[in-house]
PDB file of C-alpha atoms in Angstrom:
ATOM      1  CA  GLN A 238      -0.200   0.353  -0.139  1.00 83.00           C
ATOM      2  CA  VAL A 239       0.473   3.066  -0.394  1.00 93.00           C
ATOM      3  CA  GLN A 240       0.652   6.396   2.391  1.00 96.00           C
ATOM      4  CA  LEU A 241       0.101  10.010   1.815  1.00 97.00           C
ATOM      5  CA  VAL A 242       0.790  13.074   4.737  1.00 97.00           C
ATOM      6  CA  GLU A 243       0.369  16.002   4.312  1.00 98.00           C
ATOM      7  CA  SER A 244       1.533  19.354   6.378  1.00 98.00           C
ATOM      8  CA  GLY A 245       2.279  22.841   6.535  1.00 98.00           C
ATOM      9  CA  GLY A 246      -1.679  23.835   7.131  1.00 98.00           C
ATOM     10  CA  GLY A 247      -1.670  27.144   8.906  1.00 98.00           C
ATOM     11  CA  LEU A 248      -3.906  30.036   8.833  1.00 98.00           C
ATOM     12  CA  VAL A 249      -2.525  33.153   7.187  1.00 98.00           C
ATOM     13  CA  GLN A 250      -3.213  36.449   5.619  1.00 98.00           C
ATOM     14  CA  PRO A 251      -4.375  37.284   1.588  1.00 98.00           C
ATOM     15  CA  GLY A 252      -1.002  37.817  -0.057  1.00 98.00           C
ATOM     16  CA  ASP A 253       0.408  35.568   2.417  1.00 98.00           C
ATOM     17  CA  SER A 254       2.717  32.874   1.364  1.00 98.00           C
ATOM     18  CA  LEU A 255       2.228  29.060   2.552  1.00 98.00           C
ATOM     19  CA  ARG A 256       4.483  25.629   1.866  1.00 98.00           C
ATOM     20  CA  LEU A 257       2.355  22.093   2.294  1.00 98.00           C
ATOM     21  CA  SER A 258       4.590  18.896   2.393  1.00 98.00           C
ATOM     22  CA  CYS A 259       3.560  15.668   1.463  1.00 98.00           C
ATOM     23  CA  ASP A 260       5.750  12.453   2.617  1.00 97.00           C
ATOM     24  CA  VAL A 261       4.926   9.639   0.401  1.00 95.00           C
ATOM     25  CA  SER A 262       5.649   6.209   1.874  1.00 93.00           C
ATOM     26  CA  GLY A 263       4.624   2.874   0.895  1.00 90.00           C
ATOM     27  CA  ARG A 264       6.232  -1.197  -0.586  1.00 85.00           C
ATOM     28  CA  ARG A 265       9.125  -0.137  -2.701  1.00 84.00           C
ATOM     29  CA  ARG A 266      11.973   0.885  -3.747  1.00 79.00           C
ATOM     30  CA  THR A 267      11.060   3.788  -6.473  1.00 88.00           C
ATOM     31  CA  PHE A 268       7.519   5.564  -7.816  1.00 92.00           C
ATOM     32  CA  SER A 269       8.275   5.741 -10.809  1.00 93.00           C
ATOM     33  CA  GLY A 270       5.451   5.657 -13.200  1.00 94.00           C
ATOM     34  CA  TRP A 271       3.007   7.113 -10.758  1.00 96.00           C
ATOM     35  CA  ARG A 272       0.772  10.840 -10.681  1.00 97.00           C
ATOM     36  CA  VAL A 273       0.751  12.754  -7.659  1.00 97.00           C
ATOM     37  CA  GLY A 274      -1.572  15.649  -7.277  1.00 98.00           C
ATOM     38  CA  TRP A 275      -3.023  17.839  -4.809  1.00 98.00           C
ATOM     39  CA  PHE A 276      -6.364  19.084  -4.051  1.00 98.00           C
ATOM     40  CA  ARG A 277      -8.666  20.744  -2.020  1.00 98.00           C
ATOM     41  CA  GLN A 278     -12.641  20.722  -0.449  1.00 98.00           C
ATOM     42  CA  ALA A 279     -13.612  24.069   0.701  1.00 97.00           C
ATOM     43  CA  PRO A 280     -16.960  23.420   3.504  1.00 92.00           C
ATOM     44  CA  GLY A 281     -20.446  22.762   1.548  1.00 94.00           C
ATOM     45  CA  GLN A 282     -17.513  22.031  -1.913  1.00 96.00           C
ATOM     46  CA  GLY A 283     -17.168  19.508  -3.891  1.00 96.00           C
ATOM     47  CA  ARG A 284     -13.052  18.232  -3.777  1.00 97.00           C
ATOM     48  CA  GLU A 285     -11.491  20.382  -6.158  1.00 98.00           C
ATOM     49  CA  PHE A 286      -8.137  20.100  -8.388  1.00 98.00           C
ATOM     50  CA  VAL A 287      -5.466  21.529  -7.638  1.00 98.00           C
ATOM     51  CA  ALA A 288      -2.464  20.905  -9.878  1.00 98.00           C
ATOM     52  CA  THR A 289      -0.541  17.086 -10.494  1.00 98.00           C
ATOM     53  CA  ILE A 290       3.086  16.251 -10.969  1.00 98.00           C
ATOM     54  CA  THR A 291       4.651  13.188 -12.587  1.00 97.00           C
ATOM     55  CA  TRP A 292       7.403  11.315 -10.314  1.00 96.00           C
ATOM     56  CA  SER A 293       9.885  10.469 -12.232  1.00 95.00           C
ATOM     57  CA  GLY A 294      10.100  13.692 -14.845  1.00 96.00           C
ATOM     58  CA  GLY A 295       8.106  16.651 -13.099  1.00 97.00           C
ATOM     59  CA  TYR A 296       5.708  17.349 -16.010  1.00 98.00           C
ATOM     60  CA  VAL A 297       3.532  19.729 -14.222  1.00 98.00           C
ATOM     61  CA  TYR A 298       0.088  20.870 -14.270  1.00 98.00           C
ATOM     62  CA  TYR A 299      -2.176  23.441 -12.813  1.00 98.00           C
ATOM     63  CA  ALA A 300      -6.669  24.030 -12.809  1.00 98.00           C
ATOM     64  CA  ASP A 301      -6.522  27.197 -14.158  1.00 97.00           C
ATOM     65  CA  PHE A 302      -7.145  29.027 -10.982  1.00 95.00           C
ATOM     66  CA  VAL A 303      -4.136  29.135  -9.816  1.00 95.00           C
ATOM     67  CA  GLY A 304      -3.156  31.346 -11.979  1.00 94.00           C
ATOM     68  CA  GLY A 305       0.386  31.399 -11.689  1.00 96.00           C
ATOM     69  CA  ARG A 306       0.478  31.655  -8.201  1.00 98.00           C
ATOM     70  CA  PHE A 307       1.286  28.318  -6.781  1.00 98.00           C
ATOM     71  CA  THR A 308       4.059  25.889  -7.926  1.00 98.00           C
ATOM     72  CA  ILE A 309       4.007  21.695  -7.018  1.00 98.00           C
ATOM     73  CA  SER A 310       7.673  20.044  -6.844  1.00 98.00           C
ATOM     74  CA  ARG A 311       9.381  17.255  -5.219  1.00 97.00           C
ATOM     75  CA  ASP A 312      12.303  15.640  -3.975  1.00 96.00           C
ATOM     76  CA  ILE A 313      12.619  12.640  -4.512  1.00 94.00           C
ATOM     77  CA  ALA A 314      15.155  11.611  -2.894  1.00 93.00           C
ATOM     78  CA  GLU A 315      13.025  12.479   0.262  1.00 94.00           C
ATOM     79  CA  ASN A 316      10.504  11.112  -1.231  1.00 94.00           C
ATOM     80  CA  MET A 317       8.564  14.496  -0.295  1.00 96.00           C
ATOM     81  CA  VAL A 318       5.542  16.044  -2.826  1.00 97.00           C
ATOM     82  CA  TYR A 319       5.282  19.951  -1.955  1.00 98.00           C
ATOM     83  CA  LEU A 320       2.886  22.862  -3.089  1.00 98.00           C
ATOM     84  CA  GLN A 321       4.460  26.617  -3.066  1.00 98.00           C
ATOM     85  CA  MET A 322       1.039  28.775  -2.704  1.00 98.00           C
ATOM     86  CA  ASN A 323       1.862  32.659  -3.010  1.00 98.00           C
ATOM     87  CA  GLY A 324      -0.305  35.409  -3.332  1.00 97.00           C
ATOM     88  CA  LEU A 325      -2.905  33.260  -0.796  1.00 98.00           C
ATOM     89  CA  LYS A 326      -6.220  34.591  -1.357  1.00 97.00           C
ATOM     90  CA  PRO A 327      -9.543  33.942   0.645  1.00 97.00           C
ATOM     91  CA  GLU A 328     -11.242  32.129  -1.251  1.00 96.00           C
ATOM     92  CA  ASP A 329      -7.881  29.528  -0.742  1.00 97.00           C
ATOM     93  CA  THR A 330      -9.614  28.520   2.332  1.00 98.00           C
ATOM     94  CA  ALA A 331     -10.320  24.595   2.420  1.00 98.00           C
ATOM     95  CA  VAL A 332      -8.866  21.018   3.242  1.00 98.00           C
ATOM     96  CA  TYR A 333      -5.093  20.277   1.670  1.00 98.00           C
ATOM     97  CA  TYR A 334      -5.093  16.689  -0.062  1.00 98.00           C
ATOM     98  CA  CYS A 335      -2.159  14.848  -0.937  1.00 98.00           C
ATOM     99  CA  ALA A 336      -3.007  12.114  -3.358  1.00 98.00           C
ATOM    100  CA  ALA A 337      -1.482   9.352  -5.706  1.00 97.00           C
ATOM    101  CA  LYS A 338      -1.571   7.009  -8.817  1.00 96.00           C
ATOM    102  CA  GLN A 339      -0.557   4.558 -10.655  1.00 95.00           C
ATOM    103  CA  ARG A 340       0.327   5.353 -14.293  1.00 93.00           C
ATOM    104  CA  VAL A 341       1.715   8.964 -15.152  1.00 93.00           C
ATOM    105  CA  PRO A 342      -0.900   9.724 -18.416  1.00 95.00           C
ATOM    106  CA  LEU A 343      -2.465  13.439 -17.090  1.00 96.00           C
ATOM    107  CA  VAL A 344      -5.638  12.937 -15.039  1.00 96.00           C
ATOM    108  CA  THR A 345      -7.575  15.540 -12.551  1.00 97.00           C
ATOM    109  CA  ALA A 346     -10.750  14.033 -11.271  1.00 97.00           C
ATOM    110  CA  PRO A 347     -10.229  13.011  -7.459  1.00 97.00           C
ATOM    111  CA  SER A 348     -12.087   9.769  -8.832  1.00 97.00           C
ATOM    112  CA  GLU A 349      -9.173   8.916 -10.370  1.00 97.00           C
ATOM    113  CA  TYR A 350      -6.229   9.206  -8.181  1.00 97.00           C
ATOM    114  CA  ASP A 351      -6.273   5.492  -5.561  1.00 96.00           C
ATOM    115  CA  TYR A 352      -4.294   6.626  -2.364  1.00 97.00           C
ATOM    116  CA  TRP A 353      -4.584   9.640  -0.290  1.00 98.00           C
ATOM    117  CA  GLY A 354      -3.418  11.805   2.757  1.00 98.00           C
ATOM    118  CA  GLN A 355      -5.868  12.635   6.143  1.00 97.00           C
ATOM    119  CA  GLY A 356      -5.393  16.551   4.597  1.00 98.00           C
ATOM    120  CA  THR A 357      -4.175  19.416   5.758  1.00 98.00           C
ATOM    121  CA  GLN A 358      -6.123  22.946   6.371  1.00 98.00           C
ATOM    122  CA  VAL A 359      -5.291  26.337   5.268  1.00 98.00           C
ATOM    123  CA  THR A 360      -7.463  28.762   5.791  1.00 98.00           C
ATOM    124  CA  VAL A 361      -7.063  33.071   4.417  1.00 98.00           C
ATOM    125  CA  SER A 362      -8.750  35.444   6.663  1.00 96.00           C
ATOM    126  CA  SER A 363      -7.518  39.536   7.555  1.00 91.00           C
TER     127      SER A 363
END
């Protein structure tokens, strides 16, 4: 199995930055051929795609709302995936989840991802 553990959420003001981390682990030597993504869910809302990255090649793709503010990355040696969020807005407030799936073809639907972390709360408010 694969385990994902998010961290780094918190309460920040509009315009601030935050870096989320996802610790990826499992009974395998490598996650080559896998894809990892970030999703978010606000109260009363469905789970929303944010960004995704291929484990080996580091190819990235972002949701339109990101508008250049966020950067997804990974550290293969440390089995970590990050989401650097700059210029945060109140509408970014949500629980952020890290998720993973086998195979690298680009997909953004939450239902396509098989493994999920517990989530970390991000609140952007004055």
